[in-house]
CSV table of N, CA and C in Angstrom, one decimal:
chain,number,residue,atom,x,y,z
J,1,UNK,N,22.3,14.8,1.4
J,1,UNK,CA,20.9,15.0,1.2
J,1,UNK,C,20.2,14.9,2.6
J,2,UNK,N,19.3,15.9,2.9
J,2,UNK,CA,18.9,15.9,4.1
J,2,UNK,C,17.6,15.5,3.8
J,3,UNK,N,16.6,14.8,4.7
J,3,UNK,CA,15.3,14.6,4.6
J,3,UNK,C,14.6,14.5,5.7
J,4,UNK,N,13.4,15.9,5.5
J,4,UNK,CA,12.4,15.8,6.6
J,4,UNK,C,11.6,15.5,6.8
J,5,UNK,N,10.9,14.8,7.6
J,5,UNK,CA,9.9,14.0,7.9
J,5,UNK,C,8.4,14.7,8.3
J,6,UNK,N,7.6,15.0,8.2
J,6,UNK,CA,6.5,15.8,8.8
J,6,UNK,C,5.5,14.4,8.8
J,7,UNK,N,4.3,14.6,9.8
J,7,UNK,CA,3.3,13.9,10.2
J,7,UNK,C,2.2,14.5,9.2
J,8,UNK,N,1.3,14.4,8.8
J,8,UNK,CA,0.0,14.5,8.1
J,8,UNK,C,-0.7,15.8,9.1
J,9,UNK,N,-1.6,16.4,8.6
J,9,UNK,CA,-2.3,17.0,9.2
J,9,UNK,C,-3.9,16.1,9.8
J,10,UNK,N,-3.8,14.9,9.0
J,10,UNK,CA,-4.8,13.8,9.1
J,10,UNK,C,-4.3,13.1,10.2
J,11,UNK,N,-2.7,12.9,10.2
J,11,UNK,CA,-2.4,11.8,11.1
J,11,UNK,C,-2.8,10.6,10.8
J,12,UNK,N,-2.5,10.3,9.3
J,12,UNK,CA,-2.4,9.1,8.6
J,12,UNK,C,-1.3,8.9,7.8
J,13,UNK,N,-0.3,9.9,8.2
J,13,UNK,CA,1.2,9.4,7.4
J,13,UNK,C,2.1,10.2,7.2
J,14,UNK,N,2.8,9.6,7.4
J,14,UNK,CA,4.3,10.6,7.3
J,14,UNK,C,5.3,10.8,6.4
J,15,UNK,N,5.1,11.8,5.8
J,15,UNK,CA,5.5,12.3,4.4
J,15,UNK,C,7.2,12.6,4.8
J,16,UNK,N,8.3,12.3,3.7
J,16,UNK,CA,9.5,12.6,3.4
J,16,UNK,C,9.6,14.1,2.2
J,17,UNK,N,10.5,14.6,2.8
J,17,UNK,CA,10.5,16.4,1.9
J,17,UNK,C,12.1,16.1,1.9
J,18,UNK,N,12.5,16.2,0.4
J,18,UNK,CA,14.0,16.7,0.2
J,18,UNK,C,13.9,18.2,-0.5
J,19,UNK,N,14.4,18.6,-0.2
J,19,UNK,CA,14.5,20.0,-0.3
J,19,UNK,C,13.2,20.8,-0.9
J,20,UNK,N,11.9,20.2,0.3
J,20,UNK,CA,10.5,21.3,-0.4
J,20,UNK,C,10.0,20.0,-1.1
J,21,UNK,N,10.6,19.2,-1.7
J,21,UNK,CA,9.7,18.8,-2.4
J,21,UNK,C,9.6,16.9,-1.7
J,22,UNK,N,8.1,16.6,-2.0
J,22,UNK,CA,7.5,15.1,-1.9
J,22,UNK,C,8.6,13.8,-2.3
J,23,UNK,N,8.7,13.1,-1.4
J,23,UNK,CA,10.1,12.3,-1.9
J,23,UNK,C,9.8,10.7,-1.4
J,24,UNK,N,9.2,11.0,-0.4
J,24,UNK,CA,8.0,9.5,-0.1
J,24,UNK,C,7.2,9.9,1.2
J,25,UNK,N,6.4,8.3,1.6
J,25,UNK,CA,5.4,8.5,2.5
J,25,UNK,C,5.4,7.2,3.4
J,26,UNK,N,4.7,7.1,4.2
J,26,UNK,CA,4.4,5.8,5.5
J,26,UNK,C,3.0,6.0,5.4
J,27,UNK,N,2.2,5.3,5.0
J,27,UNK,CA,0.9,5.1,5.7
J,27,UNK,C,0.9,3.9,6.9
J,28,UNK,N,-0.3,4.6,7.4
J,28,UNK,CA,-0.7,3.6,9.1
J,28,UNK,C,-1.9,4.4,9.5
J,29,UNK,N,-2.3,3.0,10.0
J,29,UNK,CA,-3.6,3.1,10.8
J,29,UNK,C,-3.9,3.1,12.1
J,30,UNK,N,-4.5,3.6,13.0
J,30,UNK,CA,-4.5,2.8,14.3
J,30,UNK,C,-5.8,2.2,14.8
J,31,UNK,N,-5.6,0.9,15.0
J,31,UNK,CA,-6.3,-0.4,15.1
J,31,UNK,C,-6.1,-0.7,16.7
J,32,UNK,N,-7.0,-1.0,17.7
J,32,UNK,CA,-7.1,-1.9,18.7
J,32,UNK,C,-6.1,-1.0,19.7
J,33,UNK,N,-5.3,0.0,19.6
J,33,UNK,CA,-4.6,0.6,20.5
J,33,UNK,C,-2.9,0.2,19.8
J,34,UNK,N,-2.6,-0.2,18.7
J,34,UNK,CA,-1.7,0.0,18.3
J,34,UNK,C,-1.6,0.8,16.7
J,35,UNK,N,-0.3,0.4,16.5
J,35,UNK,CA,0.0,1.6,15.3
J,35,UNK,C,0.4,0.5,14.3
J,36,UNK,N,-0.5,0.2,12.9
J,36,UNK,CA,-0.4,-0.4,11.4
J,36,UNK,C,0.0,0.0,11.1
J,37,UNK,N,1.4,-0.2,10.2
J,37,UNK,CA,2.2,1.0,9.0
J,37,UNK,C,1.3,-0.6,8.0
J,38,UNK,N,1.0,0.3,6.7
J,38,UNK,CA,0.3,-0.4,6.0
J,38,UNK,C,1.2,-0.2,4.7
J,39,UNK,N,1.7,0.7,4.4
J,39,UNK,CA,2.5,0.9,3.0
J,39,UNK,C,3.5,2.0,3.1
J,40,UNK,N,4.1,1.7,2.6
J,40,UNK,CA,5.4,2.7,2.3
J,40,UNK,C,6.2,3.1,0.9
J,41,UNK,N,5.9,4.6,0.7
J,41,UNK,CA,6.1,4.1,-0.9
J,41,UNK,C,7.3,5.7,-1.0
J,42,UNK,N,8.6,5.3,-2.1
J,42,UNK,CA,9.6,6.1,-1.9
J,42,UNK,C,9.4,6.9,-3.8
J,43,UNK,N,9.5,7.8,-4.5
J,43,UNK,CA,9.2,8.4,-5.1
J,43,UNK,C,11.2,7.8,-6.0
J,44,UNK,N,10.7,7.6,-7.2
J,44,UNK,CA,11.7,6.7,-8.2
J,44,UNK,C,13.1,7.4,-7.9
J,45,UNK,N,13.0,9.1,-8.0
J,45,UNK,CA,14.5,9.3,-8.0
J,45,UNK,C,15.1,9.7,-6.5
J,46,UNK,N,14.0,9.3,-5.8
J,46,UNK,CA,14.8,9.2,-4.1
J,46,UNK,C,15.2,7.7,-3.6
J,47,UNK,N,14.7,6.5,-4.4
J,47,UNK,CA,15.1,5.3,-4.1
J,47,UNK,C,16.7,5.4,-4.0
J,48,UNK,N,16.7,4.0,-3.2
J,48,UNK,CA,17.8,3.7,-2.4
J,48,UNK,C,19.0,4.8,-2.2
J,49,UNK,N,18.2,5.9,-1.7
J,49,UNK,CA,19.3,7.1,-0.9
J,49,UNK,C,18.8,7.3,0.8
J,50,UNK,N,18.2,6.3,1.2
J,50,UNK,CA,17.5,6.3,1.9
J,50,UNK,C,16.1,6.7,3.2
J,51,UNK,N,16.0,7.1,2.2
J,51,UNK,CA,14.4,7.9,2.4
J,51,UNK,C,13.6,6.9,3.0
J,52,UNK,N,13.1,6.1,2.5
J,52,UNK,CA,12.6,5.0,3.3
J,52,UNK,C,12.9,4.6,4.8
J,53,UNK,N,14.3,4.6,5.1
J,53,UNK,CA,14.6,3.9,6.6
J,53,UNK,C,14.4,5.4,7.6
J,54,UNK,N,14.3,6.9,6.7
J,54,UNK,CA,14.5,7.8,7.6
J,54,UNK,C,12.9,8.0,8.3
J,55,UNK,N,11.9,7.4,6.9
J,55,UNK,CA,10.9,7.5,7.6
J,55,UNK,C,10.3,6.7,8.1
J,56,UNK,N,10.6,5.0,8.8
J,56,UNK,CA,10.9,4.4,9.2
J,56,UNK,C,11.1,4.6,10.8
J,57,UNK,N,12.4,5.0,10.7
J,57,UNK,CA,12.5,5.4,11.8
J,57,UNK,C,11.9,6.1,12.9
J,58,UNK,N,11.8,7.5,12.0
J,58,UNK,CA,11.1,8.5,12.4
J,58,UNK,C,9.3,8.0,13.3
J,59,UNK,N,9.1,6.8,11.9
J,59,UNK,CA,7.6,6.7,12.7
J,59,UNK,C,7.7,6.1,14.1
J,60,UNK,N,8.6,4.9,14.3
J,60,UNK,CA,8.9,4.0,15.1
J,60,UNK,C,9.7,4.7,16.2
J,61,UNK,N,10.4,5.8,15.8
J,61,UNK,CA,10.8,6.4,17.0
J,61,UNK,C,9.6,7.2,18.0
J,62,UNK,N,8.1,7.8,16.7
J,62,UNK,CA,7.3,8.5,17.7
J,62,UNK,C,6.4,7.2,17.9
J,63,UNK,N,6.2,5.7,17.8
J,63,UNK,CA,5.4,5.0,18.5
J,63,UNK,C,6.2,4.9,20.0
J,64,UNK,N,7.3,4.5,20.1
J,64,UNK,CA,8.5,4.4,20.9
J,64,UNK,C,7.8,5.7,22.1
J,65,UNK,N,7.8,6.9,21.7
J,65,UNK,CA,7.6,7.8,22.6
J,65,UNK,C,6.1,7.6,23.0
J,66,UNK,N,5.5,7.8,21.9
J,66,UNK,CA,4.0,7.3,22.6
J,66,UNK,C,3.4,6.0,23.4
J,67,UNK,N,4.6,5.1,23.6
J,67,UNK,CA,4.3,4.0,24.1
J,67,UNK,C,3.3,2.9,23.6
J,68,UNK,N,3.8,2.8,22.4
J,68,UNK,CA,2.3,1.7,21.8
J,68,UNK,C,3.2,1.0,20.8
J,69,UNK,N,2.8,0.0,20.8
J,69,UNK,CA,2.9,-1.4,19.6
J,69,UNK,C,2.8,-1.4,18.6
J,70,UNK,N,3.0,-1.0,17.5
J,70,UNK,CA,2.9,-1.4,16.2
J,70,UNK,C,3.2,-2.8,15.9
J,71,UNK,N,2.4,-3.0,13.9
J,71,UNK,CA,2.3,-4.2,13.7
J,71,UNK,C,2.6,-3.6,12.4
J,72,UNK,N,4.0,-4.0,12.0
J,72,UNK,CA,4.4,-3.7,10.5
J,72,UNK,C,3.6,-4.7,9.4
J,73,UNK,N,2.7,-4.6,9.0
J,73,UNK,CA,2.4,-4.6,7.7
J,73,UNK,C,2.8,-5.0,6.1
J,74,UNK,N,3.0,-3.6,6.7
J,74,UNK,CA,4.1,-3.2,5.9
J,74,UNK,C,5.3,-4.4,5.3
J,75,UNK,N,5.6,-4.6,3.7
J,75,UNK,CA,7.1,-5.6,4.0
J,75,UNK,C,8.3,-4.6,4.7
J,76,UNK,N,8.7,-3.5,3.8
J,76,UNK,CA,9.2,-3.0,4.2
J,76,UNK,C,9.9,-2.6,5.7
J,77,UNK,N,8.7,-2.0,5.9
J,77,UNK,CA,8.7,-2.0,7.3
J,77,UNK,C,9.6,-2.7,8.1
J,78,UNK,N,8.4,-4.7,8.1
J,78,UNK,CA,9.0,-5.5,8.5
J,78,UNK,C,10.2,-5.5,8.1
J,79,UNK,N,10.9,-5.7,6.7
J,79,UNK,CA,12.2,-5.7,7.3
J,79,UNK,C,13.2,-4.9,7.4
J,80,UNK,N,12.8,-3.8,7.7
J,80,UNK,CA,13.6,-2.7,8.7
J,80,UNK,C,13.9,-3.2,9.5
J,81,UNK,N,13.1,-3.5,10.4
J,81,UNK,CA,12.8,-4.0,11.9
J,81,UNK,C,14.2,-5.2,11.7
J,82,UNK,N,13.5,-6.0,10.9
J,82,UNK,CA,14.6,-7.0,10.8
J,82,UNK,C,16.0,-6.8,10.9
J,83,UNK,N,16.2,-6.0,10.3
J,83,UNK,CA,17.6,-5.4,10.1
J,83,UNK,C,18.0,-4.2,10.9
J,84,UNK,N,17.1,-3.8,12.0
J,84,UNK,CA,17.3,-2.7,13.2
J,84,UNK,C,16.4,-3.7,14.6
J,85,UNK,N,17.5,-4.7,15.1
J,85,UNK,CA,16.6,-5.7,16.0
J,85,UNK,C,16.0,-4.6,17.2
J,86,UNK,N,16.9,-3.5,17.4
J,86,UNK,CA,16.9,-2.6,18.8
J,86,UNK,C,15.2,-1.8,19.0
J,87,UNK,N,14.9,-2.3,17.5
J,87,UNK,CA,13.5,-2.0,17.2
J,87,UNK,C,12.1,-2.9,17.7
J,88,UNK,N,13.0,-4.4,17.8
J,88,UNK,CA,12.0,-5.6,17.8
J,88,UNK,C,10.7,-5.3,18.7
J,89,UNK,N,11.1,-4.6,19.5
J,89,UNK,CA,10.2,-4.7,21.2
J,89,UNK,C,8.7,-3.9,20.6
J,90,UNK,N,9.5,-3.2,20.2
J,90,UNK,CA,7.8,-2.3,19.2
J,90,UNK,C,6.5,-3.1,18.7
J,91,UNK,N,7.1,-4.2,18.1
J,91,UNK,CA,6.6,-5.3,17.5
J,91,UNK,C,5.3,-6.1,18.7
J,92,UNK,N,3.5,-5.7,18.1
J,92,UNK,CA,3.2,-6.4,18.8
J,92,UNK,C,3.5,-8.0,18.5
J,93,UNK,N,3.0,-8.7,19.6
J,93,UNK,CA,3.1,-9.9,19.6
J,93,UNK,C,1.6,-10.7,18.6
J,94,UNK,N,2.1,-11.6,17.6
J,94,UNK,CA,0.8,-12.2,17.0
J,94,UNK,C,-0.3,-12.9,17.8
């Protein structure tokens, strides 16, 4: 299963497509000069195939490029991060 990630045309979240079709999303805000993921929600028959960590990643890899902090929110999120420490640094500080 391949899954692609596109950004919003709002640039309020980043949608998951398995083959054409809606499979989940990332919402985030940007607050104070970093990046909120606020919710993340995976569509019932794409759960646990991992749709979620792809978009995940994907967001955290383009804060990573843009050079800015996020503050996961998000549980999820959070514990991605948890579970991908190579991510920690992203993490602003409370």
């Amino acid at each position: 299963m391949h899954v692609d990630v596109k950004l919003s045309p709002e640039g309020d979240l980043y949608e998951a497509l398995v083959d054409g079709r809606h499979a989940g999303q990332l919402e985030f805000v940007r607050r104070d000069g970093v990046i909120v993921y606020t919710h993340t929600e995976v569509e019932d028959e794409f759960g646990g195939k991992g749709v979620g960590g792809v978009l995940v990643r994907t967001a955290l890899d383009a804060a990573r490029a843009e050079g800015v902090q996020v503050v996961p929110s998000c549980p999820f999120v959070r514990q991605w991060i948890d579970r991908h420490p190579d991510y920690a640094d992203l993490v602003k500080d409370a």
